[in-house]
Amino acid sequence: MMPFHRTCKEVTALVIAREDHVLPWRDRLALRLHMAICAACPTFERQVLTMRNAMRQWRSYEGLETPPGNADKPPN
Ligand SMILES: [Zn+2]
């Protein structure tokens, strides 16, 4: 019926899966379409992207001699 329709549950799963591997174009398109019509999922996506950026910064810090001072909450 609606080949690119995804529920919010499926979309959140896709957003998380996208962090690990590249999604097929069908999933990417479905994701984009859902983001255009949904109020909740773009907010969730933004949180995931913020988290990803924070993790990336953390990883780049690992290569430095002096870590940043805000290391009160290590990832593990
Ligand atoms: Zn949604």
Short mmCIF file of C-alpha atoms and ligand atoms in Angstrom, two decimals:
data_model
loop_
_atom_site.label_atom_id
_atom_site.label_comp_id
_atom_site.label_asym_id
_atom_site.label_seq_id
_atom_site.Cartn_x
_atom_site.Cartn_y
_atom_site.Cartn_z
CA MET A 1 0.00 0.00 0.00
CA MET A 2 2.52 2.59 1.22
CA PRO A 3 5.95 1.19 0.38
CA PHE A 4 7.85 3.96 2.17
CA HIS A 5 5.64 4.23 5.19
CA ARG A 6 7.39 3.58 8.49
CA THR A 7 6.07 3.76 12.02
CA CYS A 8 7.84 5.88 14.63
CA LYS A 9 9.18 2.70 16.19
CA GLU A 10 10.70 1.59 12.90
CA VAL A 11 12.13 5.05 12.26
CA THR A 12 13.87 5.25 15.62
CA ALA A 13 15.36 1.80 14.95
CA LEU A 14 16.59 3.05 11.57
CA VAL A 15 18.12 6.18 13.09
CA ILE A 16 20.07 4.02 15.51
CA ALA A 17 21.03 1.45 12.84
CA ARG A 18 22.32 4.29 10.67
CA GLU A 19 25.00 4.94 13.31
CA ASP A 20 26.47 1.51 12.66
CA HIS A 21 26.07 1.00 8.92
CA VAL A 22 24.90 2.70 5.76
CA LEU A 23 21.20 2.19 5.17
CA PRO A 24 19.79 1.04 1.85
CA TRP A 25 18.36 3.91 -0.21
CA ARG A 26 14.81 2.69 0.45
CA ASP A 27 15.28 3.04 4.18
CA ARG A 28 16.96 6.42 3.80
CA LEU A 29 14.07 7.67 1.68
CA ALA A 30 11.49 6.28 4.10
CA LEU A 31 13.37 7.96 6.93
CA ARG A 32 13.38 11.31 5.14
CA LEU A 33 9.68 11.06 4.30
CA HIS A 34 8.78 10.18 7.87
CA MET A 35 10.86 13.04 9.26
CA ALA A 36 8.85 15.43 7.08
CA ILE A 37 5.50 14.37 8.53
CA CYS A 38 6.39 13.44 12.11
CA ALA A 39 6.85 15.80 15.03
CA ALA A 40 8.58 13.43 17.44
CA CYS A 41 11.17 11.62 15.32
CA PRO A 42 13.16 14.69 14.16
CA THR A 43 13.66 15.53 17.84
CA PHE A 44 14.90 12.02 18.50
CA GLU A 45 17.18 12.19 15.46
CA ARG A 46 18.66 15.45 16.69
CA GLN A 47 19.44 13.85 20.04
CA VAL A 48 21.17 10.93 18.33
CA LEU A 49 23.21 13.30 16.15
CA THR A 50 24.21 15.36 19.20
CA MET A 51 25.26 12.18 20.97
CA ARG A 52 27.24 11.03 17.93
CA ASN A 53 29.10 14.34 17.75
CA ALA A 54 29.91 14.15 21.44
CA MET A 55 31.25 10.62 21.00
CA ARG A 56 33.32 11.70 18.01
CA GLN A 57 34.85 14.54 20.01
CA TRP A 58 35.56 12.16 22.85
CA ARG A 59 37.36 9.77 20.49
CA SER A 60 39.45 12.58 19.01
CA TYR A 61 40.41 13.65 22.53
CA GLU A 62 41.80 10.19 23.19
CA GLY A 63 44.65 10.89 20.80
CA LEU A 64 45.72 14.00 22.69
CA GLU A 65 48.35 14.22 25.41
CA THR A 66 46.16 16.15 27.83
CA PRO A 67 42.49 15.13 28.05
CA PRO A 68 39.86 17.82 28.68
CA GLY A 69 39.01 18.67 32.27
CA ASN A 70 35.39 17.55 32.06
CA ALA A 71 36.26 13.85 32.28
CA ASP A 72 34.01 13.24 35.25
CA LYS A 73 31.77 10.97 33.19
CA PRO A 74 33.80 8.46 31.13
CA PRO A 75 31.83 6.49 28.50
CA ASN A 76 32.41 3.17 30.27
ZN ZN B 1 7.79 9.46 13.93
#
